[in-house]
CSV table of C-alpha atoms and ligand atoms in Angstrom, one decimal:
chain,number,residue,atom,x,y,z
A,29,MET,CA,89.1,32.9,119.7
A,30,SER,CA,86.3,33.5,122.2
A,31,ALA,CA,85.8,31.4,125.3
A,32,SER,CA,84.3,28.0,124.6
A,33,PRO,CA,80.5,28.0,125.3
A,34,GLU,CA,81.0,25.9,128.5
A,35,ASP,CA,83.1,28.8,130.0
A,36,LEU,CA,80.7,31.6,129.0
A,37,ALA,CA,79.0,33.5,131.8
A,38,ILE,CA,75.6,33.6,130.1
A,39,THR,CA,72.9,35.4,132.0
A,40,VAL,CA,69.4,36.0,130.6
A,41,ASP,CA,67.7,39.2,131.5
A,42,ALA,CA,64.5,37.5,132.8
A,43,ALA,CA,62.8,40.7,133.8
A,44,GLY,CA,63.5,42.4,130.5
A,45,LEU,CA,62.2,39.3,128.6
A,46,GLN,CA,59.0,39.2,130.6
A,47,ARG,CA,58.5,42.9,130.1
A,48,ARG,CA,58.8,42.5,126.3
A,49,ILE,CA,56.3,39.6,126.3
A,50,ASP,CA,53.9,41.8,128.3
A,51,GLU,CA,54.4,44.7,125.9
A,52,LEU,CA,53.8,42.6,122.8
A,53,ALA,CA,50.7,41.1,124.5
A,54,LEU,CA,49.1,44.6,124.5
A,55,ILE,CA,49.3,44.7,120.7
A,56,SER,CA,46.1,42.9,120.0
A,57,GLU,CA,42.7,43.2,118.2
A,58,ALA,CA,41.0,42.4,121.5
A,59,PRO,CA,41.2,44.1,124.9
A,60,ALA,CA,43.8,42.7,127.4
A,61,PRO,CA,44.2,40.0,128.7
A,62,VAL,CA,43.0,38.5,125.4
A,63,VAL,CA,45.6,38.4,122.6
A,64,THR,CA,44.4,38.2,119.0
A,65,ARG,CA,46.8,39.0,116.1
A,66,VAL,CA,45.5,37.5,112.9
A,67,LEU,CA,47.9,37.4,109.9
A,68,PHE,CA,48.3,40.8,108.2
A,69,SER,CA,45.6,42.4,110.4
A,70,GLU,CA,46.4,45.9,111.7
A,71,ALA,CA,47.4,44.4,115.1
A,72,ASP,CA,49.7,41.9,113.3
A,73,GLN,CA,51.3,44.8,111.5
A,74,ARG,CA,52.0,46.6,114.8
A,75,GLY,CA,53.2,43.3,116.2
A,76,ARG,CA,55.7,42.9,113.3
A,77,GLU,CA,57.0,46.4,113.9
A,78,TYR,CA,57.5,45.5,117.6
A,79,VAL,CA,59.4,42.4,116.6
A,80,ARG,CA,61.7,44.3,114.2
A,81,LYS,CA,62.5,46.8,116.9
A,82,ALA,CA,63.2,44.1,119.5
A,83,ALA,CA,65.5,42.4,117.0
A,84,ARG,CA,67.4,45.6,116.4
A,85,ASP,CA,67.6,46.3,120.2
A,86,ALA,CA,69.2,42.8,120.5
A,87,GLY,CA,71.9,43.9,118.1
A,88,LEU,CA,70.7,41.8,115.1
A,89,ALA,CA,70.5,42.7,111.4
A,90,VAL,CA,66.8,42.4,110.2
A,91,ARG,CA,65.5,41.4,106.8
A,92,GLU,CA,62.2,40.2,105.5
A,93,ASP,CA,61.2,37.8,102.7
A,94,ALA,CA,58.3,38.0,100.1
A,95,VAL,CA,55.7,36.4,102.4
A,96,GLY,CA,56.7,38.4,105.5
A,97,ASN,CA,59.0,35.9,107.3
A,98,ILE,CA,61.3,38.1,109.4
A,99,PHE,CA,65.0,37.1,109.8
A,100,ALA,CA,67.2,38.6,112.5
A,101,ARG,CA,70.8,37.6,112.1
A,102,TRP,CA,74.2,37.8,113.9
A,103,GLU,CA,76.9,37.3,111.3
A,104,GLY,CA,79.4,34.6,112.4
A,105,GLY,CA,83.1,34.6,112.0
A,106,GLU,CA,83.0,32.2,109.1
A,107,PRO,CA,80.0,33.6,107.0
A,108,GLY,CA,80.2,30.8,104.5
A,109,LEU,CA,79.1,28.2,107.1
A,110,ALA,CA,75.4,27.3,107.4
A,111,ALA,CA,73.8,29.3,110.3
A,112,VAL,CA,72.3,27.9,113.5
A,113,ALA,CA,68.7,29.1,113.6
A,114,SER,CA,65.9,29.5,116.1
A,115,GLY,CA,62.5,31.2,116.0
A,116,SER,CA,58.8,30.8,116.1
A,117,HIS,CA,55.7,33.0,115.4
A,118,THR,CA,53.9,36.0,116.9
A,119,ASP,CA,50.5,35.7,115.1
A,120,ALA,CA,47.8,34.6,117.5
A,121,ILE,CA,44.4,33.0,116.9
A,122,PRO,CA,41.2,34.8,118.3
A,123,ASN,CA,41.0,34.7,122.1
A,124,ALA,CA,44.5,33.5,122.5
A,125,GLY,CA,47.2,34.0,125.2
A,126,ARG,CA,50.5,35.9,125.2
A,127,TYR,CA,53.1,33.1,125.2
A,128,ASP,CA,52.2,30.8,122.2
A,129,GLY,CA,55.0,31.5,119.7
A,130,VAL,CA,56.1,34.8,121.3
A,131,VAL,CA,58.3,33.0,123.8
A,132,GLY,CA,60.2,31.5,120.9
A,133,VAL,CA,60.8,34.8,119.1
A,134,LEU,CA,61.5,37.2,122.0
A,135,GLY,CA,63.2,34.4,123.9
A,136,ALA,CA,65.6,33.7,121.0
A,137,PHE,CA,66.4,37.5,120.7
A,138,GLU,CA,67.2,37.4,124.5
A,139,ALA,CA,69.3,34.3,124.1
A,140,LEU,CA,71.4,36.0,121.4
A,141,ALA,CA,71.6,39.2,123.4
A,142,ALA,CA,72.8,37.2,126.4
A,143,LEU,CA,75.5,35.5,124.3
A,144,LYS,CA,76.6,39.0,123.0
A,145,ARG,CA,76.8,40.3,126.6
A,146,ALA,CA,78.9,37.2,127.5
A,147,GLY,CA,81.4,38.0,124.8
A,148,PHE,CA,80.6,34.9,122.7
A,149,ARG,CA,81.9,35.1,119.1
A,150,PRO,CA,80.1,32.6,116.9
A,151,ARG,CA,81.9,30.8,114.1
A,152,ARG,CA,78.6,30.0,112.5
A,153,SER,CA,76.0,32.8,112.0
A,154,LEU,CA,73.1,32.8,114.4
A,155,GLU,CA,69.6,33.6,113.0
A,156,VAL,CA,66.2,34.1,114.6
A,157,VAL,CA,63.1,33.7,112.3
A,158,MET,CA,59.7,35.1,113.0
A,159,PHE,CA,57.5,32.9,110.7
A,160,THR,CA,54.5,34.3,108.9
A,161,ALA,CA,51.1,32.7,109.5
A,162,GLU,CA,51.9,29.8,111.8
A,163,GLU,CA,48.2,29.9,112.8
A,164,PRO,CA,45.6,28.8,110.2
A,165,THR,CA,43.1,31.6,111.1
A,166,ARG,CA,43.4,33.8,108.0
A,167,PHE,CA,43.6,31.2,105.2
A,168,GLY,CA,42.6,28.0,107.0
A,169,LEU,CA,46.2,26.7,106.5
A,170,GLY,CA,48.9,27.0,109.2
A,171,CYS,CA,52.6,27.5,108.7
A,172,VAL,CA,52.3,29.2,105.4
A,173,GLY,CA,55.7,30.9,105.9
A,174,SER,CA,57.6,27.8,106.9
A,175,ARG,CA,55.9,25.6,104.3
A,176,LEU,CA,57.1,28.0,101.6
A,177,MET,CA,60.6,28.1,103.1
A,178,ALA,CA,60.7,24.3,103.1
A,179,GLY,CA,59.1,24.0,99.6
A,180,THR,CA,56.2,21.8,100.9
A,181,LEU,CA,53.6,24.4,99.7
A,182,SER,CA,53.6,25.1,96.0
A,183,VAL,CA,53.6,28.8,94.9
A,184,GLU,CA,50.4,28.0,92.9
A,185,LYS,CA,48.6,26.6,96.0
A,186,ALA,CA,49.8,29.5,98.1
A,187,ALA,CA,48.7,32.1,95.5
A,188,ALA,CA,45.2,30.4,95.5
A,189,LEU,CA,44.8,30.9,99.3
A,190,ARG,CA,41.9,33.2,100.0
A,191,ASP,CA,40.5,34.4,103.3
A,192,ARG,CA,36.8,34.5,104.2
A,193,ASP,CA,36.4,37.8,102.4
A,194,GLY,CA,37.9,36.4,99.3
A,195,ARG,CA,41.2,38.3,99.6
A,196,THR,CA,44.2,36.4,98.3
A,197,LEU,CA,47.6,36.0,99.9
A,198,ASP,CA,49.2,38.1,97.2
A,199,GLU,CA,46.7,41.0,97.9
A,200,LEU,CA,47.3,40.8,101.6
A,201,ARG,CA,51.0,40.5,101.6
A,202,ALA,CA,51.4,43.4,99.1
A,203,ALA,CA,49.2,45.5,101.4
A,204,ALA,CA,51.4,44.5,104.3
A,205,GLY,CA,54.5,45.8,102.3
A,206,CYS,CA,55.9,42.4,101.4
A,207,ALA,CA,57.6,42.4,98.0
A,208,GLY,CA,59.1,39.9,95.6
A,209,PRO,CA,57.9,36.6,94.1
A,210,LEU,CA,56.8,33.8,96.4
A,211,GLU,CA,59.4,31.5,94.7
A,212,SER,CA,62.1,33.5,96.4
A,213,VAL,CA,60.9,32.3,99.9
A,214,ARG,CA,62.2,28.8,99.4
A,215,LEU,CA,65.4,28.2,101.3
A,216,PRO,CA,68.4,26.8,99.3
A,217,SER,CA,69.3,23.3,100.5
A,218,GLY,CA,71.8,23.3,103.3
A,219,HIS,CA,70.9,26.9,104.2
A,220,TYR,CA,70.7,26.2,108.0
A,221,HIS,CA,73.0,23.9,110.0
A,222,SER,CA,70.2,23.3,112.6
A,223,PHE,CA,67.0,24.8,114.0
A,224,ILE,CA,65.8,24.8,117.6
A,225,GLU,CA,62.4,26.3,118.5
A,226,LEU,CA,61.6,27.4,122.0
A,227,HIS,CA,57.9,27.1,122.8
A,228,ILE,CA,55.4,26.6,125.7
A,229,GLU,CA,54.4,22.9,125.8
A,230,GLN,CA,50.7,23.6,125.3
A,231,GLY,CA,50.1,20.4,127.3
A,232,PRO,CA,50.1,19.3,131.0
A,233,VAL,CA,53.1,16.9,131.1
A,234,LEU,CA,56.0,19.1,132.2
A,235,GLU,CA,54.0,20.9,134.9
A,236,ALA,CA,52.6,17.6,136.2
A,237,ARG,CA,56.0,16.0,136.3
A,238,GLY,CA,57.7,19.1,137.7
A,239,ILE,CA,60.3,19.1,134.9
A,240,PRO,CA,61.4,22.5,133.6
A,241,ILE,CA,62.5,21.5,130.1
A,242,GLY,CA,61.0,19.3,127.4
A,243,ILE,CA,62.9,18.2,124.3
A,244,VAL,CA,60.8,17.3,121.3
A,245,GLU,CA,61.5,13.9,119.6
A,246,ARG,CA,58.5,13.9,117.4
A,247,ILE,CA,55.8,16.4,116.3
A,248,ALA,CA,52.4,15.0,115.5
A,249,GLY,CA,51.3,15.2,111.9
A,250,PRO,CA,48.3,17.5,111.4
A,251,SER,CA,45.6,17.2,108.8
A,252,SER,CA,42.6,19.4,108.2
A,253,TYR,CA,39.5,19.2,105.9
A,254,ARG,CA,36.6,21.4,105.0
A,255,VAL,CA,33.2,19.7,104.5
A,256,THR,CA,30.2,21.4,102.9
A,257,LEU,CA,26.8,19.6,103.3
A,258,GLN,CA,23.9,20.7,101.0
A,259,GLY,CA,20.5,19.5,102.2
A,260,GLU,CA,17.1,21.1,101.7
A,261,GLY,CA,15.7,23.8,103.8
A,262,GLY,CA,12.1,24.5,104.6
A,263,HIS,CA,9.6,25.5,107.2
A,264,ALA,CA,10.4,24.0,110.6
A,265,GLY,CA,6.6,23.5,111.2
A,266,ALA,CA,5.5,22.4,107.8
A,267,VAL,CA,8.2,19.9,106.6
A,268,LEU,CA,7.5,16.5,108.3
A,269,MET,CA,10.4,14.5,109.5
A,270,PRO,CA,10.5,11.8,106.8
A,271,ALA,CA,10.6,14.5,104.2
A,272,ARG,CA,13.6,16.3,105.6
A,273,HIS,CA,17.2,16.7,104.3
A,274,ASP,CA,18.6,18.5,107.3
A,275,ALA,CA,22.2,19.6,106.7
A,276,LEU,CA,22.8,20.3,110.4
A,277,ALA,CA,21.7,16.9,111.5
A,278,ALA,CA,24.0,15.4,108.9
A,279,GLY,CA,26.8,17.6,110.1
A,280,ALA,CA,26.2,16.5,113.6
A,281,GLN,CA,26.7,12.9,112.5
A,282,VAL,CA,29.9,13.9,110.8
A,283,ALA,CA,31.2,15.6,113.9
A,284,LEU,CA,30.3,12.5,116.0
A,285,ALA,CA,32.1,10.3,113.4
A,286,VAL,CA,35.2,12.4,113.9
A,287,GLU,CA,35.1,12.0,117.7
A,288,ARG,CA,34.4,8.2,117.4
A,289,ALA,CA,37.2,7.6,114.9
A,290,ALA,CA,39.7,9.4,117.2
A,291,CYS,CA,38.4,7.7,120.4
A,292,THR,CA,38.5,4.2,118.9
A,293,SER,CA,41.9,4.6,117.2
A,294,ALA,CA,44.6,2.0,117.9
A,295,SER,CA,46.9,5.0,118.7
A,296,PRO,CA,46.3,7.1,121.9
A,297,ASP,CA,47.7,10.1,120.0
A,298,THR,CA,44.9,10.3,117.4
A,299,VAL,CA,42.9,13.4,118.1
A,300,GLY,CA,39.9,14.8,116.1
A,301,THR,CA,38.1,18.1,116.4
A,302,VAL,CA,35.4,19.9,114.5
A,303,GLY,CA,36.5,23.5,115.3
A,304,VAL,CA,34.3,25.2,112.8
A,305,PHE,CA,30.6,24.4,112.3
A,306,ARG,CA,28.4,27.0,110.5
A,307,ILE,CA,24.8,26.5,109.3
A,308,GLU,CA,22.4,28.4,107.0
A,309,PRO,CA,20.0,30.0,107.2
A,310,GLY,CA,20.4,30.0,111.0
A,311,ALA,CA,16.8,30.7,111.9
A,312,VAL,CA,15.1,28.8,114.7
A,313,ASN,CA,12.0,28.0,112.5
A,314,SER,CA,13.9,27.0,109.4
A,315,VAL,CA,15.4,23.6,108.6
A,316,PRO,CA,19.1,24.1,107.9
A,317,PHE,CA,19.8,23.7,104.2
A,318,ARG,CA,23.6,24.0,104.4
A,319,ALA,CA,26.3,23.1,106.9
A,320,TYR,CA,30.0,23.9,106.7
A,321,LEU,CA,32.5,22.1,109.0
A,322,GLU,CA,36.3,22.2,109.4
A,323,ILE,CA,37.9,19.1,110.8
A,324,ASP,CA,41.3,18.9,112.5
A,325,LEU,CA,42.7,15.3,112.7
A,326,ARG,CA,46.2,14.6,114.0
A,327,ASP,CA,48.4,11.8,115.1
A,328,THR,CA,52.0,11.0,115.9
A,329,ARG,CA,51.6,8.0,113.5
A,330,LEU,CA,50.6,8.3,109.9
A,331,ASP,CA,49.0,4.8,109.5
A,332,THR,CA,46.5,5.3,112.4
A,333,ARG,CA,45.7,8.8,111.2
A,334,LYS,CA,44.9,7.4,107.8
A,335,ARG,CA,42.7,4.7,109.2
A,336,ALA,CA,40.8,7.2,111.3
A,337,TYR,CA,40.4,9.4,108.2
A,338,ALA,CA,39.0,6.5,106.2
A,339,ARG,CA,36.5,5.7,109.0
A,340,ILE,CA,35.3,9.3,109.1
A,341,ARG,CA,34.8,9.4,105.3
A,342,ARG,CA,32.8,6.2,105.3
A,343,ALA,CA,30.6,7.3,108.2
A,344,ALA,CA,30.0,10.7,106.7
A,345,ALA,CA,29.1,9.3,103.3
A,346,ALA,CA,26.6,6.8,104.9
A,347,ALA,CA,25.0,9.5,107.0
A,348,CYS,CA,24.6,11.8,104.0
A,349,ARG,CA,23.2,9.0,101.8
A,350,ARG,CA,20.6,8.2,104.4
A,351,ARG,CA,19.6,11.8,104.7
A,352,GLY,CA,19.6,12.7,101.1
A,353,VAL,CA,22.3,15.4,101.7
A,354,ARG,CA,25.0,16.1,99.2
A,355,MET,CA,28.6,16.2,100.7
A,356,ASP,CA,31.7,17.9,99.4
A,357,PHE,CA,34.8,16.8,101.5
A,358,GLU,CA,38.0,18.6,100.7
A,359,GLU,CA,41.5,18.2,102.2
A,360,ILE,CA,43.2,21.4,103.3
A,361,ASN,CA,46.4,19.8,104.4
A,362,ALA,CA,47.7,16.3,105.4
A,363,ASP,CA,51.2,16.5,106.7
A,364,PRO,CA,53.4,13.6,108.0
A,365,PRO,CA,54.8,13.8,111.6
A,366,ALA,CA,58.3,15.1,112.0
A,367,GLU,CA,61.3,13.6,113.9
A,368,GLY,CA,63.5,15.5,116.2
A,369,ASP,CA,67.2,15.2,115.2
A,370,PRO,CA,69.2,13.1,117.6
A,371,LYS,CA,72.4,15.2,117.6
A,372,THR,CA,70.4,18.4,118.1
A,373,ILE,CA,68.4,16.8,120.9
A,374,GLU,CA,71.7,15.7,122.6
A,375,ALA,CA,73.0,19.3,122.3
A,376,VAL,CA,69.9,20.5,124.2
A,377,GLU,CA,70.4,17.8,126.8
A,378,ARG,CA,74.0,18.8,127.3
A,379,ALA,CA,72.9,22.4,127.8
A,380,CYS,CA,70.3,21.3,130.3
A,381,ALA,CA,72.9,19.2,132.2
A,382,ARG,CA,75.3,22.2,132.2
A,383,LEU,CA,72.6,24.3,133.8
A,384,GLY,CA,71.5,21.6,136.2
A,385,LEU,CA,68.0,21.5,134.7
A,386,ALA,CA,66.1,18.3,134.4
A,387,SER,CA,64.8,17.6,130.9
A,388,LEU,CA,62.3,15.1,129.4
A,389,ARG,CA,62.2,13.9,125.8
A,390,MET,CA,58.6,14.1,124.6
A,391,VAL,CA,56.1,14.4,121.8
A,392,SER,CA,54.6,17.7,120.5
A,393,ARG,CA,50.9,17.2,119.9
A,394,ALA,CA,50.6,20.8,118.6
A,395,TYR,CA,52.2,21.5,115.3
A,396,HIS,CA,54.8,24.3,114.9
A,397,ASP,CA,57.0,25.8,112.2
A,398,SER,CA,59.5,23.1,113.3
A,399,LEU,CA,57.3,20.6,111.6
A,400,PHE,CA,58.5,22.0,108.3
A,401,MET,CA,62.0,23.2,109.3
A,402,ALA,CA,62.7,19.5,110.1
A,403,ARG,CA,62.3,18.9,106.3
A,404,VAL,CA,65.3,21.3,105.6
A,405,CYS,CA,67.7,20.8,108.5
A,406,PRO,CA,68.3,18.9,111.8
A,407,THR,CA,65.6,20.3,114.2
A,408,THR,CA,64.3,19.9,117.7
A,409,MET,CA,62.2,22.0,120.1
A,410,VAL,CA,62.7,23.2,123.6
A,411,PHE,CA,59.5,23.1,125.6
A,412,ILE,CA,58.8,24.9,128.9
A,413,PRO,CA,55.8,24.2,131.2
A,414,CYS,CA,52.6,26.2,131.0
A,415,LEU,CA,49.9,26.5,133.6
A,416,ASN,CA,47.5,23.4,133.5
A,417,GLY,CA,48.8,22.9,129.9
A,418,TRP,CA,46.5,25.7,128.8
A,419,SER,CA,47.0,27.4,125.5
A,420,HIS,CA,44.9,29.2,122.8
A,421,ARG,CA,43.1,31.0,125.6
A,422,PRO,CA,43.8,34.2,127.6
A,423,GLU,CA,44.7,32.3,130.8
A,424,GLU,CA,47.7,30.8,129.0
A,425,TYR,CA,50.7,31.3,131.5
A,426,ALA,CA,54.4,30.4,131.8
A,427,SER,CA,56.4,31.6,134.8
A,428,PRO,CA,59.2,34.2,134.2
A,429,GLY,CA,61.5,31.6,135.7
A,430,HIS,CA,60.6,28.9,133.2
A,431,VAL,CA,60.7,31.4,130.3
A,432,ALA,CA,64.2,32.5,131.3
A,433,SER,CA,65.4,28.9,131.7
A,434,GLY,CA,64.1,28.1,128.2
A,435,ALA,CA,66.0,31.1,126.8
A,436,GLU,CA,69.1,30.1,128.8
A,437,VAL,CA,69.0,26.5,127.4
A,438,LEU,CA,68.5,27.9,124.0
A,439,ALA,CA,71.5,30.3,124.4
A,440,HIS,CA,73.8,27.4,125.5
A,441,THR,CA,72.6,25.1,122.8
A,442,MET,CA,73.0,27.6,120.0
A,443,ALA,CA,76.4,28.6,121.2
A,444,SER,CA,77.6,25.0,121.3
A,445,LEU,CA,76.3,24.4,117.8
A,446,ALA,CA,77.7,27.6,116.4
A,447,ALA,CA,81.1,27.5,118.2
B,17,HGY,O1,47.2,24.2,115.9
B,17,HGY,C1,48.4,24.1,116.3
B,17,HGY,O2,48.9,23.0,116.7
B,17,HGY,C2,49.3,25.3,116.4
B,17,HGY,O3,49.1,25.9,117.6
B,17,HGY,N1,49.0,26.2,115.4
B,18,MN,MN1,49.1,28.2,118.4
B,19,MN,MN1,52.6,28.1,118.5
């Protein structure tokens, strides 16, 4: 019987962990310090190879599923018991930083390696998951890997996903060497005992409060929509204003309606963004005949997000009616918020107390694979501070000390849940 987790001398190799974060950051479609690793791109493939090697170096057994989720496992003493899991993603949106997702994958490998060095012998297996496609960049939908694992994305809808060049998920995953039917990705019920994801906060709260660890009680529910506006083009000099059906002007009113609905919501957590706005033909002396927008609308509460959505739809329809512009408004995803599991949260709080680290229960405004893992097992997240709350930009930064503390808290938590 190995020592109980409380007595383990667990030491995280902070320098080694930082070195691996920096090494992975160099695997990018863009020159340093920018990190870009879009799902199934050449850089993403090299990133996946790096992750497989890091898992093996940590002494873990590696397997992959049909959509490219990577599983790194430490078999426990009682294999029949549900495993304690952790993990995150290593795909990165264009012009991103080096910590988003990566801290949760490499930090979890380091947590398990530290437990091995401390002589811990888990009763439950311990597993780290590198999820495929947490970012929506390739297909417009985020968390494709964890959605399929949780069964919240149908195989039909997944197979219908296409990127901007019309390539399907099946084509791209086959080209990346993934094999097997998408049905096989779904986790059997009870597969995991619990799931804890280590991640940078991607917000300013922990840094501002000088608190090293956040523990997530609730993850905001994300929704996204694509809007196509079909107006009439024409010569910028010849078409008089009353005769215009300007798709960009209509799109501008839709974008302002998104902002107004979020700003006037009863919930301070309602946020709305138009992150994609393309127009055609895109010539200075031609009235835009088509506009394409993608809307990101989130909230920690479903009722206020639904009310904001209804307001956006009404305002967009009225603007298009007045302008004689046709509107096609399509939902990409609309997911409910997720709750952190009280017992798993308490396990993290006990680990923080043991390490003498202050912690704060809080909301996650970004979504994560934990949003879907919470559908299949008790889940929470461990946040660490990041500089000015910056994320999804090259200046993203978390100190080696905070990264190491996060991995240490993760190691103690997973050991206590797997003992
Ligand atoms: O958009 C998000 O919340 C996540 O970073 N993909
Ligand atoms: Mn992200
Ligand atoms: Mn992330």
